Amino acid sequence: MDPTTDNAGPSGNPGTARDALEALRAEIAKAVVGQDPAVTGLVVALLCRGHVLLEGVPGVAKTLLVRALASALELDTKRVQFTPDLMPSDVTGSLVYDTRSAEFSFQPGPVFTNLLLADEINRTPPKTQSSLLEAMEERQVTVDGTPRALPDPFLVAATQNPVEYEGTYPLPEAQLDRFLLKLTIPLPSRQDEIDVLTRHAEGFNPRDLRAAGVRPVAGPADLEAARAAVAKTTISPEITAYVVDICRATRESPSLTLGVSPRGATALLATARAWAWLTGRDYVIPDDVKALALPTLRHRVQLRPEAEMEGVTADSVINAILAHVPVPR
């Protein structure tokens, strides 16, 4: 997305909505340095009603990124630190006995928000990890047999650290497939790191985004208008076939034990569509598919152990497939 200096507030108009969402990058940059691709990925996920897995070493501003996005979009956000002793009810909520009324009442958990930051999700056991599955897929939680709808928009941004394996519980394939995108947060470049330290030396407080100048530049009305416009973005039969061919090629790759499922193919089509609209077009081209292939597919494939030992990565396999699958004209 290209930054814009327009003061585009909540409007509900598709054209203005695009300007407002494009303005997010410039607004978030007031608090987070050098993470434009991650910002774009989070916006794509919101447009597609999907969820995001953020992976990066500790200290690369994953938490700050989500908080800044919520502030710039005027959305509610909550954070849950996943630990080995975290219970499912700590996420979804539970029934609490009220002594005055002699009845049980539902106490909502932190999942009842717009942007849920699930910090270090791989540090909690599978039982608690799975408590998010219904929320992510059905956008509701069921407590004591009663389904309770979650707010809209609703996005789970889950973080995990790739370097800490002791005391972690890797996410199973079924749950990984529930994430629309997996975004890798790299270490900053030398100049970006200098900018970060300079800001802190000048008094920047990551816990006070308002003091950093982060203001709402878009809102739920813009997001709803944008989603409606994305749904009208044209997808030709050739583009659909191109997405299918890419995903089928992952199932035939000798480097993979698990290829992309039909759900993954649907996700790639949706993210390419959202990216096409964000870049100003009302139709999808092959470059849109290529641009979103890595973040949409990298967590949906599984490497063979021998390929992993040889240094092969999911990204390198997908890039090789993109280079060999015929591109429609």
XYZ file of C-alpha atoms in Angstrom:
329
model
C 0.000 0.000 0.000
C 1.220 3.493 -0.779
C 1.151 5.951 2.112
C -1.188 8.899 1.808
C -1.397 12.147 3.720
C -5.134 12.548 3.141
C -7.130 12.989 6.328
C -9.538 10.220 5.385
C -11.909 9.566 8.232
C -14.657 6.964 8.572
C -17.029 7.360 5.651
C -18.409 4.095 4.277
C -17.639 5.160 0.688
C -15.576 2.516 -1.206
C -13.236 5.061 -2.826
C -12.625 6.949 0.382
C -12.365 3.661 2.271
C -9.396 2.659 0.103
C -7.719 6.008 0.813
C -8.354 5.550 4.530
C -6.914 2.026 4.603
C -3.908 3.162 2.588
C -3.356 5.901 5.180
C -2.893 3.215 7.839
C 0.692 2.569 6.830
C 1.746 6.174 7.373
C -0.156 6.362 10.651
C 1.261 3.120 12.088
C 4.764 4.181 11.014
C 4.554 6.842 13.731
C 4.918 4.019 16.264
C 6.386 1.062 14.321
C 9.425 1.378 12.059
C 9.924 -0.651 8.872
C 7.043 -3.146 9.076
C 5.013 -2.074 6.010
C 4.500 -5.651 4.659
C 3.101 -6.793 8.011
C 0.730 -3.814 8.140
C -0.484 -4.642 4.637
C -0.962 -8.294 5.608
C -3.063 -7.370 8.640
C -5.260 -5.102 6.487
C -5.697 -7.900 3.926
C -6.741 -10.252 6.737
C -9.323 -7.749 7.995
C -10.739 -7.377 4.473
C -10.989 -11.171 4.128
C -12.326 -11.732 7.668
C -9.267 -13.879 8.348
C -6.674 -14.305 11.080
C -2.916 -13.818 11.158
C 0.013 -15.733 12.625
C 2.934 -13.389 13.354
C 6.312 -15.063 13.643
C 9.491 -13.305 14.663
C 12.149 -13.262 17.349
C 11.295 -11.426 20.597
C 11.577 -7.654 20.503
C 10.595 -6.874 16.888
C 7.415 -4.941 17.839
C 4.802 -7.631 17.099
C 2.634 -6.502 20.021
C 3.129 -2.816 19.269
C 2.135 -3.410 15.635
C -1.261 -4.859 16.590
C -1.917 -2.131 19.164
C -1.044 0.590 16.648
C -3.333 -0.979 14.034
C -6.243 -1.070 16.494
C -5.627 2.562 17.436
C -5.470 3.731 13.808
C -8.658 1.787 12.959
C -10.531 2.860 16.109
C -11.064 -0.769 17.111
C -11.099 -2.435 20.516
C -8.135 -4.688 21.261
C -7.180 -7.102 24.037
C -4.049 -9.120 24.721
C -3.713 -12.608 26.179
C -0.315 -13.920 27.256
C -0.472 -17.651 26.545
C 1.243 -19.700 29.261
C 1.341 -23.428 30.116
C -1.254 -22.978 32.887
C -3.740 -20.922 30.825
C -7.214 -22.505 30.768
C -9.742 -22.354 27.886
C -12.146 -20.364 30.073
C -9.405 -17.741 30.547
C -9.785 -17.033 26.821
C -13.486 -17.553 26.104
C -15.052 -16.537 29.422
C -17.027 -18.513 31.983
C -20.176 -18.648 34.080
C -19.869 -16.857 37.414
C -22.263 -17.390 40.327
C -23.928 -14.185 41.529
C -24.800 -14.525 45.225
C -27.256 -11.616 45.091
C -29.418 -13.077 42.329
C -28.569 -16.715 43.135
C -27.959 -17.251 39.395
C -25.038 -17.881 37.087
C -24.109 -15.050 34.747
C -21.694 -15.117 31.828
C -18.447 -13.223 32.283
C -16.998 -12.575 28.776
C -13.341 -13.448 28.227
C -10.780 -11.388 26.311
C -11.851 -13.053 23.044
C -14.814 -10.638 23.007
C -12.957 -7.854 21.205
C -12.145 -6.699 17.651
C -8.419 -7.448 17.581
C -7.244 -10.226 19.893
C -3.491 -10.465 20.355
C -2.731 -14.064 21.324
C 0.849 -13.642 22.488
C 3.142 -16.693 22.233
C 0.293 -19.029 21.354
C 2.686 -21.975 21.082
C 3.473 -21.770 24.819
C 0.077 -23.112 25.880
C -1.135 -26.744 25.662
C -3.337 -27.926 22.746
C -6.523 -27.853 24.871
C -6.241 -24.097 25.331
C -5.020 -23.547 21.772
C -8.133 -25.307 20.510
C -10.367 -22.974 22.541
C -9.628 -20.396 19.855
C -10.677 -22.701 16.997
C -14.415 -22.134 17.332
C -13.888 -18.406 17.813
C -11.705 -18.180 14.701
C -13.858 -20.369 12.469
C -17.416 -19.726 13.690
C -16.880 -16.261 15.226
C -18.628 -17.384 18.354
C -17.873 -19.227 21.575
C -20.048 -21.824 23.253
C -20.138 -21.824 27.057
C -22.415 -24.247 28.896
C -24.128 -25.128 25.626
C -25.017 -21.531 24.751
C -23.386 -19.982 21.644
C -22.362 -16.349 22.031
C -21.501 -14.242 18.982
C -18.249 -12.300 18.816
C -18.010 -8.665 17.659
C -17.475 -7.765 14.021
C -14.798 -7.135 12.865
C -12.921 -9.862 14.729
C -9.296 -10.785 14.057
C -6.917 -13.031 15.966
C -3.283 -12.017 15.634
C -1.290 -14.825 17.228
C 2.450 -14.506 17.785
C 5.040 -17.222 18.166
C 8.807 -17.107 18.602
C 10.693 -19.336 16.143
C 13.850 -19.677 18.254
C 12.396 -21.017 21.511
C 11.443 -24.682 21.322
C 11.762 -25.712 24.975
C 8.394 -25.584 26.722
C 6.437 -24.950 23.526
C 3.569 -26.835 21.886
C 3.708 -26.545 18.069
C 0.357 -25.688 16.508
C -1.241 -28.700 14.755
C -1.836 -28.532 10.996
C -5.610 -28.234 11.488
C -5.189 -25.054 13.522
C -2.471 -23.600 11.313
C -4.875 -23.943 8.382
C -7.321 -21.663 10.246
C -4.909 -18.744 9.912
C -5.386 -16.849 6.678
C -1.814 -15.524 6.640
C 1.503 -16.263 8.275
C 3.597 -13.098 8.379
C 7.272 -13.231 9.273
C 8.510 -10.169 11.155
C 12.202 -9.697 10.295
C 14.870 -7.966 12.314
C 15.110 -4.303 11.287
C 17.731 -3.000 8.900
C 20.615 -1.002 10.362
C 18.975 2.339 9.489
C 15.593 1.246 10.848
C 17.220 0.160 14.098
C 18.965 3.531 14.370
C 15.565 5.216 13.870
C 14.030 3.051 16.627
C 16.761 3.944 19.116
C 16.593 7.626 18.164
C 12.848 7.678 18.855
C 13.341 6.075 22.263
C 16.134 8.517 23.088
C 13.732 11.367 22.244
C 11.146 10.043 24.701
C 8.965 7.668 22.631
C 6.782 5.522 24.924
C 5.391 2.397 23.198
C 2.647 2.210 25.852
C 1.313 5.672 24.931
C 0.408 5.629 21.256
C -1.599 8.842 21.478
C 1.496 10.711 22.623
C 3.306 9.233 19.613
C 0.716 10.891 17.365
C -1.189 7.784 16.265
C -4.750 8.862 15.411
C -7.757 7.032 13.908
C -7.652 7.356 10.109
C -10.286 4.714 9.343
C -13.107 2.945 11.121
C -15.574 0.046 10.961
C -17.681 1.848 8.318
C -14.659 2.123 6.011
C -13.838 -1.521 6.620
C -17.386 -2.635 5.784
C -17.435 -0.543 2.609
C -14.047 -1.960 1.627
C -15.217 -5.549 2.160
C -18.240 -4.932 -0.059
C -15.990 -3.499 -2.785
C -13.554 -6.420 -2.520
C -16.459 -8.855 -2.986
C -17.212 -7.176 -6.339
C -13.624 -7.471 -7.605
C -13.663 -9.632 -10.737
C -11.892 -12.995 -10.839
C -11.547 -14.563 -14.294
C -11.728 -18.351 -14.820
C -8.064 -18.264 -15.844
C -7.036 -16.761 -12.490
C -9.098 -19.360 -10.622
C -7.389 -22.142 -12.596
C -3.980 -20.542 -11.908
C -4.610 -20.634 -8.136
C -5.729 -24.274 -8.365
C -2.633 -25.245 -10.383
C -0.314 -23.636 -7.807
C -1.984 -25.440 -4.910
C -2.095 -28.790 -6.717
C 1.615 -28.434 -7.484
C 2.365 -28.272 -3.743
C 0.643 -31.651 -3.312
C 2.941 -33.164 -5.922
C 6.189 -31.596 -4.709
C 8.835 -34.182 -3.711
C 10.007 -31.832 -0.936
C 6.651 -31.802 0.853
C 4.730 -34.379 2.866
C 1.693 -32.099 3.069
C 0.460 -29.802 0.328
C -2.092 -26.982 0.306
C -5.696 -28.026 0.948
C -8.732 -26.680 -0.949
C -9.255 -24.328 2.012
C -5.793 -22.931 1.306
C -6.656 -22.451 -2.380
C -9.782 -20.541 -1.368
C -7.677 -18.404 0.978
C -5.182 -17.548 -1.784
C -7.988 -16.478 -4.101
C -9.471 -14.278 -1.362
C -6.188 -12.595 -0.379
C -5.252 -11.955 -4.035
C -8.662 -10.352 -4.517
C -8.198 -8.073 -1.498
C -4.707 -7.084 -2.664
C -6.017 -6.269 -6.155
C -8.605 -3.918 -4.661
C -6.054 -2.289 -2.344
C -3.798 -1.545 -5.318
C -6.658 0.205 -7.137
C -8.011 -2.438 -9.509
C -11.438 -4.069 -9.749
C -10.024 -7.276 -11.233
C -7.350 -9.808 -10.204
C -4.170 -10.397 -12.208
C -1.529 -13.156 -11.793
C 0.823 -10.765 -9.987
C -1.759 -10.409 -7.211
C -1.699 -14.171 -6.711
C 2.108 -14.218 -6.673
C 2.264 -11.312 -4.195
C 0.143 -13.154 -1.602
C 1.262 -16.746 -2.280
C 4.009 -16.896 0.367
C 2.119 -15.446 3.358
C -1.039 -17.382 2.441
C 0.542 -20.782 1.776
C 3.813 -21.077 3.765
C 2.106 -22.392 6.923
C -0.149 -24.808 5.016
C 2.654 -27.043 3.725
C 4.905 -29.472 5.578
C 8.483 -30.231 4.578
C 9.925 -33.731 4.386
C 12.591 -34.208 7.100
C 15.294 -34.939 4.518
C 14.452 -31.748 2.603
C 14.570 -29.739 5.813
C 17.996 -31.174 6.625
C 19.210 -30.012 3.219
C 18.177 -26.440 4.006
C 14.991 -26.391 1.953
C 12.307 -24.042 3.301
C 8.585 -23.749 2.668
C 9.191 -20.367 1.025
C 11.791 -21.769 -1.373
C 9.459 -24.609 -2.416
C 6.575 -22.195 -3.059
C 8.838 -19.818 -4.990
C 10.014 -22.715 -7.162
C 6.405 -23.690 -7.847
C 5.502 -20.108 -8.773
C 8.422 -20.108 -11.231
C 7.256 -23.297 -12.963
C 3.441 -23.109 -13.012
C 2.347 -21.523 -16.323
C 1.051 -17.973 -15.866
C -2.237 -17.166 -17.665
C -2.089 -14.406 -20.262
